[in-house]
Amino acid sequence: MIKTSNYHHGDLREKILQTSFELLDNEGIEAVGIRKIARTLDVAHSAPANHFKNKQALLTALATESFRYLVSKIEKDISKETGNLRLSIHSFSNTILKFGLKYPNRYKLLWRREYADDQDDELGAAMDDIYAALTAILCEHAKNKQVDVESQAIALWSLVHGYVLLRLDENLKEGNDEVTGIKRQVAIIDVLIDGIIE
Amino acid sequence: MIKTSNYHHGDLREKILQTSFELLDNEGIEAVGIRKIARTLDVAHSAPANHFKNKQALLTALATESFRYLVSKIEKDISKETGNLRLSIHSFSNTILKFGLKYPNRYKLLWRREYADDQDDELGAAMDDIYAALTAILCEHAKNKQVDVESQAIALWSLVHGYVLLRLDENLKEGNDEVTGIKRQVAIIDVLIDGIIE
DNA sequence: CTGTTTAAATTGACAGTGTCAATATATAGC
DNA sequence: GCTATATATTGACACTGTCAATTTAAACAG
């Protein structure tokens, strides 16, 4: 009986999540493995099973936590903008892009239903919140009634989502608009806004 | 010595690709496995190694072939539009969406650099071709010089890419614009075009 | 304090994976 | 017909996630 110290961490669940996020951030989604985590925490390979039914449950927890963080960040940042449509939209897209660039693998995990459990209610709710935040801005301010507000919301969401993913997968590099000199990610949102406003 | 028939298929490479696409389409990227393919083809578990160095090489081949197909489809469809900017753009986005909806897992594979080999030249070339096709349309017809043509191209590409992925991951459902009645995927492109034209 | 129940961690096994090395066999070229 | 060469085979290795049985620690009841 050499080691008794590792019995009952008390906070093994938290430590598993922490280690998972480190693996996710540093080595990618595929690198998040039950046994690898257990090894890192110097714990039996089957210990995590007490806290997460299986790998999918663990990934779902990672996705849910990431989603909640992103949603709260979006809402916080948007609340700083005082009712200006253009600024609100830029705030929304900027928050998402910043999150994606800081935590590429978390952002990717968010949207890959094959890893996380799509039946999970908390996960679904967090997703709806993002869309709701966006729709709220547009409903309040949008002046272009030639198309559905929902179409405008979906267009914006798609644009931001697509740009972030293209950046994360390194299909696009950072850059500036040659004409205006502003950052590319701002320029493309402006193109869309020009189609929304007035 | 019971079976001699399986020695030297002659076209094992092709059969591997075919089986891989079936697995990819029906069960997802994760389901594409060397041993599973070998079992399906009633061949030794290590036989595929003669044709694909490793799993990554196989996935790279799948991605490259899919990319080539998509690029050729885009170019073919666009060539039917006679110089009209709006129609050309709709053709571009429609071709991509159609491909994505028909082969969701192929579309996802295309952009996931962690599966395919990002050093692969053919793969990189096919990607550049898509972007080049789009830029070509805009350079020829775009009238809005308030922003870089490249910003317009990136905006369009991002919008289409984002919308397709949101649809494929089932974060968005099919739908129509409530005001105009046209399909959502057309409506959102129109929003962007309104920001590009004039 | 004691005995019992419950939660958490352990070990061990199982089937599966990708990859590599050594071997066997068939095809093609001289 | 002999020899290369390409292709397929078997077997092993180190992994993986998951499950069952077991052991240990903590919590609780009397």
GROMACS .gro file of N, CA, C and O in nm, chain A residues 74-162:
model
  356
   74ILE      N    1  -2.106   3.750  -2.491
   74ILE     CA    2  -2.180   3.822  -2.593
   74ILE      C    3  -2.278   3.921  -2.529
   74ILE      O    4  -2.281   4.039  -2.564
   75GLU      N    5  -2.353   3.870  -2.433
   75GLU     CA    6  -2.453   3.956  -2.369
   75GLU      C    7  -2.388   4.072  -2.294
   75GLU      O    8  -2.437   4.186  -2.297
   76LYS      N    9  -2.277   4.044  -2.229
   76LYS     CA   10  -2.207   4.148  -2.153
   76LYS      C   11  -2.156   4.256  -2.248
   76LYS      O   12  -2.176   4.375  -2.224
   77ASP      N   13  -2.089   4.213  -2.354
   77ASP     CA   14  -2.030   4.310  -2.447
   77ASP      C   15  -2.137   4.393  -2.517
   77ASP      O   16  -2.120   4.513  -2.539
   78ILE      N   17  -2.246   4.327  -2.553
   78ILE     CA   18  -2.352   4.398  -2.625
   78ILE      C   19  -2.420   4.501  -2.534
   78ILE      O   20  -2.461   4.608  -2.579
   79SER      N   21  -2.427   4.471  -2.407
   79SER     CA   22  -2.495   4.563  -2.315
   79SER      C   23  -2.420   4.695  -2.305
   79SER      O   24  -2.474   4.796  -2.261
   80LYS      N   25  -2.294   4.695  -2.347
   80LYS     CA   26  -2.214   4.819  -2.342
   80LYS      C   27  -2.251   4.914  -2.455
   80LYS      O   28  -2.228   5.034  -2.447
   81GLU      N   29  -2.303   4.856  -2.563
   81GLU     CA   30  -2.340   4.940  -2.677
   81GLU      C   31  -2.479   4.999  -2.653
   81GLU      O   32  -2.574   4.925  -2.626
   82THR      N   33  -2.490   5.128  -2.667
   82THR     CA   34  -2.615   5.193  -2.629
   82THR      C   35  -2.710   5.210  -2.747
   82THR      O   36  -2.727   5.319  -2.800
   83GLY      N   37  -2.766   5.098  -2.786
   83GLY     CA   38  -2.875   5.105  -2.881
   83GLY      C   39  -2.838   5.135  -3.025
   83GLY      O   40  -2.925   5.151  -3.109
   84ASN      N   41  -2.711   5.142  -3.056
   84ASN     CA   42  -2.672   5.166  -3.195
   84ASN      C   43  -2.662   5.034  -3.269
   84ASN      O   44  -2.587   4.946  -3.230
   85LEU      N   45  -2.738   5.023  -3.377
   85LEU     CA   46  -2.743   4.896  -3.448
   85LEU      C   47  -2.607   4.852  -3.498
   85LEU      O   48  -2.563   4.740  -3.475
   86ARG      N   49  -2.541   4.945  -3.568
   86ARG     CA   50  -2.413   4.912  -3.628
   86ARG      C   51  -2.313   4.865  -3.521
   86ARG      O   52  -2.248   4.763  -3.536
   87LEU      N   53  -2.305   4.939  -3.415
   87LEU     CA   54  -2.210   4.904  -3.309
   87LEU      C   55  -2.248   4.773  -3.240
   87LEU      O   56  -2.162   4.693  -3.205
   88SER      N   57  -2.376   4.752  -3.223
   88SER     CA   58  -2.421   4.628  -3.159
   88SER      C   59  -2.383   4.507  -3.242
   88SER      O   60  -2.336   4.406  -3.190
   89ILE      N   61  -2.403   4.521  -3.371
   89ILE     CA   62  -2.370   4.409  -3.459
   89ILE      C   63  -2.220   4.383  -3.458
   89ILE      O   64  -2.175   4.267  -3.450
   90HIS      N   65  -2.141   4.487  -3.463
   90HIS     CA   66  -1.996   4.470  -3.458
   90HIS      C   67  -1.952   4.409  -3.326
   90HIS      O   68  -1.860   4.327  -3.322
   91SER      N   69  -2.019   4.447  -3.221
   91SER     CA   70  -1.988   4.390  -3.091
   91SER      C   71  -2.014   4.240  -3.091
   91SER      O   72  -1.930   4.159  -3.050
   92PHE      N   73  -2.130   4.204  -3.142
   92PHE     CA   74  -2.167   4.062  -3.150
   92PHE      C   75  -2.062   3.982  -3.227
   92PHE      O   76  -2.010   3.881  -3.179
   93SER      N   77  -2.030   4.029  -3.345
   93SER     CA   78  -1.938   3.952  -3.429
   93SER      C   79  -1.797   3.953  -3.372
   93SER      O   80  -1.725   3.853  -3.379
   94ASN      N   81  -1.760   4.065  -3.314
   94ASN     CA   82  -1.625   4.076  -3.260
   94ASN      C   83  -1.605   3.983  -3.140
   94ASN      O   84  -1.499   3.921  -3.126
   95THR      N   85  -1.706   3.973  -3.057
   95THR     CA   86  -1.696   3.884  -2.941
   95THR      C   87  -1.677   3.739  -2.984
   95THR      O   88  -1.594   3.666  -2.930
   96ILE      N   89  -1.755   3.701  -3.084
   96ILE     CA   90  -1.745   3.562  -3.131
   96ILE      C   91  -1.609   3.536  -3.194
   96ILE      O   92  -1.544   3.433  -3.167
   97LEU      N   93  -1.563   3.629  -3.277
   97LEU     CA   94  -1.433   3.610  -3.340
   97LEU      C   95  -1.321   3.603  -3.237
   97LEU      O   96  -1.232   3.517  -3.246
   98LYS      N   97  -1.328   3.689  -3.139
   98LYS     CA   98  -1.224   3.691  -3.037
   98LYS      C   99  -1.220   3.558  -2.961
   98LYS      O  100  -1.113   3.502  -2.937
   99PHE      N  101  -1.337   3.510  -2.928
   99PHE     CA  102  -1.344   3.380  -2.859
   99PHE      C  103  -1.285   3.270  -2.945
   99PHE      O  104  -1.206   3.188  -2.899
  100GLY      N  105  -1.323   3.271  -3.072
  100GLY     CA  106  -1.274   3.168  -3.164
  100GLY      C  107  -1.123   3.170  -3.179
  100GLY      O  108  -1.058   3.065  -3.183
  101LEU      N  109  -1.066   3.289  -3.188
  101LEU     CA  110  -0.922   3.298  -3.207
  101LEU      C  111  -0.847   3.259  -3.080
  101LEU      O  112  -0.737   3.205  -3.086
  102LYS      N  113  -0.908   3.287  -2.967
  102LYS     CA  114  -0.843   3.255  -2.840
  102LYS      C  115  -0.854   3.106  -2.809
  102LYS      O  116  -0.760   3.046  -2.759
  103TYR      N  117  -0.970   3.049  -2.837
  103TYR     CA  118  -0.992   2.907  -2.809
  103TYR      C  119  -1.043   2.835  -2.933
  103TYR      O  120  -1.162   2.796  -2.938
  104PRO      N  121  -0.958   2.816  -3.031
  104PRO     CA  122  -1.002   2.758  -3.159
  104PRO      C  123  -1.073   2.623  -3.141
  104PRO      O  124  -1.179   2.601  -3.199
  105ASN      N  125  -1.015   2.538  -3.061
  105ASN     CA  126  -1.071   2.404  -3.048
  105ASN      C  127  -1.200   2.402  -2.969
  105ASN      O  128  -1.286   2.317  -2.991
  106ARG      N  129  -1.214   2.496  -2.878
  106ARG     CA  130  -1.342   2.505  -2.807
  106ARG      C  131  -1.450   2.550  -2.904
  106ARG      O  132  -1.561   2.498  -2.903
  107TYR      N  133  -1.415   2.648  -2.987
  107TYR     CA  134  -1.515   2.697  -3.083
  107TYR      C  135  -1.559   2.585  -3.178
  107TYR      O  136  -1.677   2.570  -3.206
  108LYS      N  137  -1.461   2.509  -3.224
  108LYS     CA  138  -1.497   2.399  -3.315
  108LYS      C  139  -1.585   2.297  -3.245
  108LYS      O  140  -1.682   2.248  -3.303
  109LEU      N  141  -1.550   2.267  -3.122
  109LEU     CA  142  -1.628   2.167  -3.047
  109LEU      C  143  -1.773   2.209  -3.032
  109LEU      O  144  -1.865   2.127  -3.039
  110LEU      N  145  -1.793   2.338  -3.013
  110LEU     CA  146  -1.928   2.391  -2.993
  110LEU      C  147  -2.028   2.344  -3.097
  110LEU      O  148  -2.144   2.320  -3.067
  111TRP      N  149  -1.980   2.336  -3.219
  111TRP     CA  150  -2.074   2.315  -3.329
  111TRP      C  151  -2.072   2.175  -3.387
  111TRP      O  152  -2.139   2.147  -3.486
  112ARG      N  153  -1.993   2.088  -3.327
  112ARG     CA  154  -1.985   1.953  -3.383
  112ARG      C  155  -2.072   1.859  -3.304
  112ARG      O  156  -2.031   1.805  -3.201
  113ARG      N  157  -2.190   1.839  -3.358
  113ARG     CA  158  -2.287   1.758  -3.287
  113ARG      C  159  -2.244   1.613  -3.271
  113ARG      O  160  -2.298   1.540  -3.190
  114GLU      N  161  -2.149   1.570  -3.349
  114GLU     CA  162  -2.112   1.429  -3.339
  114GLU      C  163  -2.031   1.400  -3.213
  114GLU      O  164  -2.021   1.286  -3.170
  115TYR      N  165  -1.972   1.503  -3.156
  115TYR     CA  166  -1.898   1.481  -3.032
  115TYR      C  167  -1.988   1.497  -2.910
  115TYR      O  168  -1.997   1.411  -2.826
  116ALA      N  169  -2.052   1.612  -2.905
  116ALA     CA  170  -2.139   1.638  -2.791
  116ALA      C  171  -2.276   1.574  -2.813
  116ALA      O  172  -2.311   1.536  -2.925
  117ASP      N  173  -2.350   1.561  -2.708
  117ASP     CA  174  -2.480   1.498  -2.713
  117ASP      C  175  -2.585   1.600  -2.756
  117ASP      O  176  -2.616   1.693  -2.683
  118ASP      N  177  -2.641   1.581  -2.875
  118ASP     CA  178  -2.736   1.681  -2.925
  118ASP      C  179  -2.869   1.677  -2.850
  118ASP      O  180  -2.951   1.766  -2.863
  119GLN      N  181  -2.891   1.573  -2.772
  119GLN     CA  182  -3.015   1.567  -2.693
  119GLN      C  183  -3.004   1.651  -2.567
  119GLN      O  184  -3.104   1.683  -2.503
  120ASP      N  185  -2.880   1.686  -2.532
  120ASP     CA  186  -2.856   1.756  -2.407
  120ASP      C  187  -2.930   1.891  -2.405
  120ASP      O  188  -2.910   1.976  -2.490
  121ASP      N  189  -3.016   1.909  -2.306
  121ASP     CA  190  -3.101   2.028  -2.300
  121ASP      C  191  -3.021   2.156  -2.273
  121ASP      O  192  -3.044   2.259  -2.336
  122GLU      N  193  -2.929   2.148  -2.181
  122GLU     CA  194  -2.851   2.267  -2.145
  122GLU      C  195  -2.774   2.317  -2.266
  122GLU      O  196  -2.765   2.437  -2.291
  123LEU      N  197  -2.719   2.224  -2.341
  123LEU     CA  198  -2.643   2.261  -2.460
  123LEU      C  199  -2.734   2.331  -2.561
  123LEU      O  200  -2.702   2.437  -2.613
  124GLY      N  201  -2.849   2.273  -2.585
  124GLY     CA  202  -2.944   2.331  -2.678
  124GLY      C  203  -2.989   2.469  -2.635
  124GLY      O  204  -2.998   2.561  -2.718
  125ALA      N  205  -3.012   2.486  -2.507
  125ALA     CA  206  -3.057   2.615  -2.455
  125ALA      C  207  -2.952   2.723  -2.479
  125ALA      O  208  -2.985   2.836  -2.519
  126ALA      N  209  -2.827   2.689  -2.456
  126ALA     CA  210  -2.719   2.787  -2.473
  126ALA      C  211  -2.708   2.831  -2.618
  126ALA      O  212  -2.684   2.948  -2.648
  127MET      N  213  -2.730   2.735  -2.708
  127MET     CA  214  -2.727   2.769  -2.851
  127MET      C  215  -2.838   2.868  -2.885
  127MET      O  216  -2.816   2.967  -2.952
  128ASP      N  217  -2.957   2.838  -2.836
  128ASP     CA  218  -3.071   2.925  -2.865
  128ASP      C  219  -3.046   3.066  -2.813
  128ASP      O  220  -3.089   3.164  -2.873
  129ASP      N  221  -2.974   3.076  -2.702
  129ASP     CA  222  -2.948   3.206  -2.642
  129ASP      C  223  -2.868   3.296  -2.736
  129ASP      O  224  -2.892   3.416  -2.744
  130ILE      N  225  -2.770   3.238  -2.802
  130ILE     CA  226  -2.690   3.317  -2.895
  130ILE      C  227  -2.778   3.375  -3.005
  130ILE      O  228  -2.774   3.495  -3.033
  131TYR      N  229  -2.858   3.291  -3.061
  131TYR     CA  230  -2.945   3.334  -3.169
  131TYR      C  231  -3.046   3.438  -3.120
  131TYR      O  232  -3.074   3.536  -3.189
  132ALA      N  233  -3.094   3.418  -2.998
  132ALA     CA  234  -3.192   3.511  -2.941
  132ALA      C  235  -3.130   3.649  -2.922
  132ALA      O  236  -3.193   3.751  -2.949
  133ALA      N  237  -3.005   3.650  -2.875
  133ALA     CA  238  -2.937   3.777  -2.854
  133ALA      C  239  -2.928   3.855  -2.984
  133ALA      O  240  -2.952   3.976  -2.988
  134LEU      N  241  -2.895   3.784  -3.089
  134LEU     CA  242  -2.881   3.848  -3.219
  134LEU      C  243  -3.015   3.899  -3.271
  134LEU      O  244  -3.027   4.014  -3.318
  135THR      N  245  -3.116   3.815  -3.261
  135THR     CA  246  -3.248   3.855  -3.308
  135THR      C  247  -3.299   3.978  -3.233
  135THR      O  248  -3.362   4.067  -3.291
  136ALA      N  249  -3.269   3.982  -3.105
  136ALA     CA  250  -3.313   4.095  -3.023
  136ALA      C  251  -3.259   4.227  -3.076
  136ALA      O  252  -3.333   4.324  -3.089
  137ILE      N  253  -3.131   4.229  -3.109
  137ILE     CA  254  -3.071   4.351  -3.163
  137ILE      C  255  -3.146   4.395  -3.288
  137ILE      O  256  -3.184   4.511  -3.302
  138LEU      N  257  -3.164   4.301  -3.379
  138LEU     CA  258  -3.221   4.334  -3.509
  138LEU      C  259  -3.367   4.377  -3.499
  138LEU      O  260  -3.410   4.470  -3.566
  139CYS      N  261  -3.441   4.308  -3.414
  139CYS     CA  262  -3.583   4.341  -3.399
  139CYS      C  263  -3.600   4.484  -3.352
  139CYS      O  264  -3.689   4.557  -3.396
  140GLU      N  265  -3.510   4.522  -3.264
  140GLU     CA  266  -3.522   4.654  -3.204
  140GLU      C  267  -3.488   4.765  -3.301
  140GLU      O  268  -3.550   4.871  -3.301
  141HIS      N  269  -3.388   4.741  -3.386
  141HIS     CA  270  -3.333   4.852  -3.463
  141HIS      C  271  -3.347   4.843  -3.613
  141HIS      O  272  -3.337   4.944  -3.681
  142ALA      N  273  -3.361   4.722  -3.662
  142ALA     CA  274  -3.352   4.708  -3.807
  142ALA      C  275  -3.457   4.790  -3.880
  142ALA      O  276  -3.573   4.793  -3.841
  143LYS      N  277  -3.415   4.854  -3.986
  143LYS     CA  278  -3.508   4.941  -4.058
  143LYS      C  279  -3.546   4.882  -4.193
  143LYS      O  280  -3.644   4.922  -4.253
  144ASN      N  281  -3.465   4.791  -4.238
  144ASN     CA  282  -3.494   4.730  -4.367
  144ASN      C  283  -3.602   4.623  -4.351
  144ASN      O  284  -3.578   4.519  -4.291
  145LYS      N  285  -3.719   4.653  -4.403
  145LYS     CA  286  -3.826   4.555  -4.391
  145LYS      C  287  -3.852   4.483  -4.523
  145LYS      O  288  -3.958   4.425  -4.543
  146GLN      N  289  -3.756   4.493  -4.612
  146GLN     CA  290  -3.774   4.426  -4.740
  146GLN      C  291  -3.754   4.275  -4.726
  146GLN      O  292  -3.800   4.198  -4.808
  147VAL      N  293  -3.684   4.235  -4.621
  147VAL     CA  294  -3.675   4.092  -4.591
  147VAL      C  295  -3.705   4.071  -4.443
  147VAL      O  296  -3.696   4.163  -4.362
  148ASP      N  297  -3.737   3.950  -4.412
  148ASP     CA  298  -3.763   3.905  -4.276
  148ASP      C  299  -3.645   3.941  -4.185
  148ASP      O  300  -3.529   3.932  -4.225
  149VAL      N  301  -3.676   3.980  -4.064
  149VAL     CA  302  -3.570   4.005  -3.965
  149VAL      C  303  -3.489   3.877  -3.942
  149VAL      O  304  -3.368   3.880  -3.924
  150GLU      N  305  -3.558   3.766  -3.945
  150GLU     CA  306  -3.490   3.639  -3.923
  150GLU      C  307  -3.386   3.613  -4.032
  150GLU      O  308  -3.279   3.558  -4.005
  151SER      N  309  -3.418   3.652  -4.154
  151SER     CA  310  -3.321   3.634  -4.261
  151SER      C  311  -3.196   3.717  -4.233
  151SER      O  312  -3.083   3.675  -4.259
  152GLN      N  313  -3.219   3.837  -4.179
  152GLN     CA  314  -3.105   3.923  -4.147
  152GLN      C  315  -3.021   3.861  -4.036
  152GLN      O  316  -2.898   3.862  -4.040
  153ALA      N  317  -3.090   3.807  -3.937
  153ALA     CA  318  -3.018   3.744  -3.825
  153ALA      C  319  -2.938   3.623  -3.872
  153ALA      O  320  -2.820   3.607  -3.837
  154ILE      N  321  -3.000   3.542  -3.954
  154ILE     CA  322  -2.932   3.422  -4.003
  154ILE      C  323  -2.815   3.460  -4.093
  154ILE      O  324  -2.708   3.398  -4.088
  155ALA      N  325  -2.834   3.564  -4.172
  155ALA     CA  326  -2.725   3.610  -4.258
  155ALA      C  327  -2.605   3.652  -4.173
  155ALA      O  328  -2.492   3.613  -4.199
  156LEU      N  329  -2.633   3.729  -4.070
  156LEU     CA  330  -2.524   3.776  -3.984
  156LEU      C  331  -2.454   3.661  -3.913
  156LEU      O  332  -2.331   3.652  -3.909
  157TRP      N  333  -2.534   3.576  -3.856
  157TRP     CA  334  -2.479   3.463  -3.783
  157TRP      C  335  -2.394   3.376  -3.876
  157TRP      O  336  -2.282   3.336  -3.843
  158SER      N  337  -2.449   3.347  -3.994
  158SER     CA  338  -2.376   3.264  -4.090
  158SER      C  339  -2.245   3.330  -4.130
  158SER      O  340  -2.140   3.265  -4.137
  159LEU      N  341  -2.250   3.460  -4.156
  159LEU     CA  342  -2.131   3.532  -4.199
  159LEU      C  343  -2.021   3.523  -4.094
  159LEU      O  344  -1.906   3.489  -4.124
  160VAL      N  345  -2.058   3.553  -3.971
  160VAL     CA  346  -1.959   3.550  -3.862
  160VAL      C  347  -1.907   3.408  -3.842
  160VAL      O  348  -1.786   3.384  -3.836
  161HIS      N  349  -1.999   3.315  -3.834
  161HIS     CA  350  -1.962   3.175  -3.811
  161HIS      C  351  -1.868   3.125  -3.921
  161HIS      O  352  -1.764   3.064  -3.894
  162GLY      N  353  -1.905   3.153  -4.044
  162GLY     CA  354  -1.822   3.109  -4.156
  162GLY      C  355  -1.685   3.172  -4.155
  162GLY      O  356  -1.584   3.103  -4.174
   0.00000   0.00000   0.00000
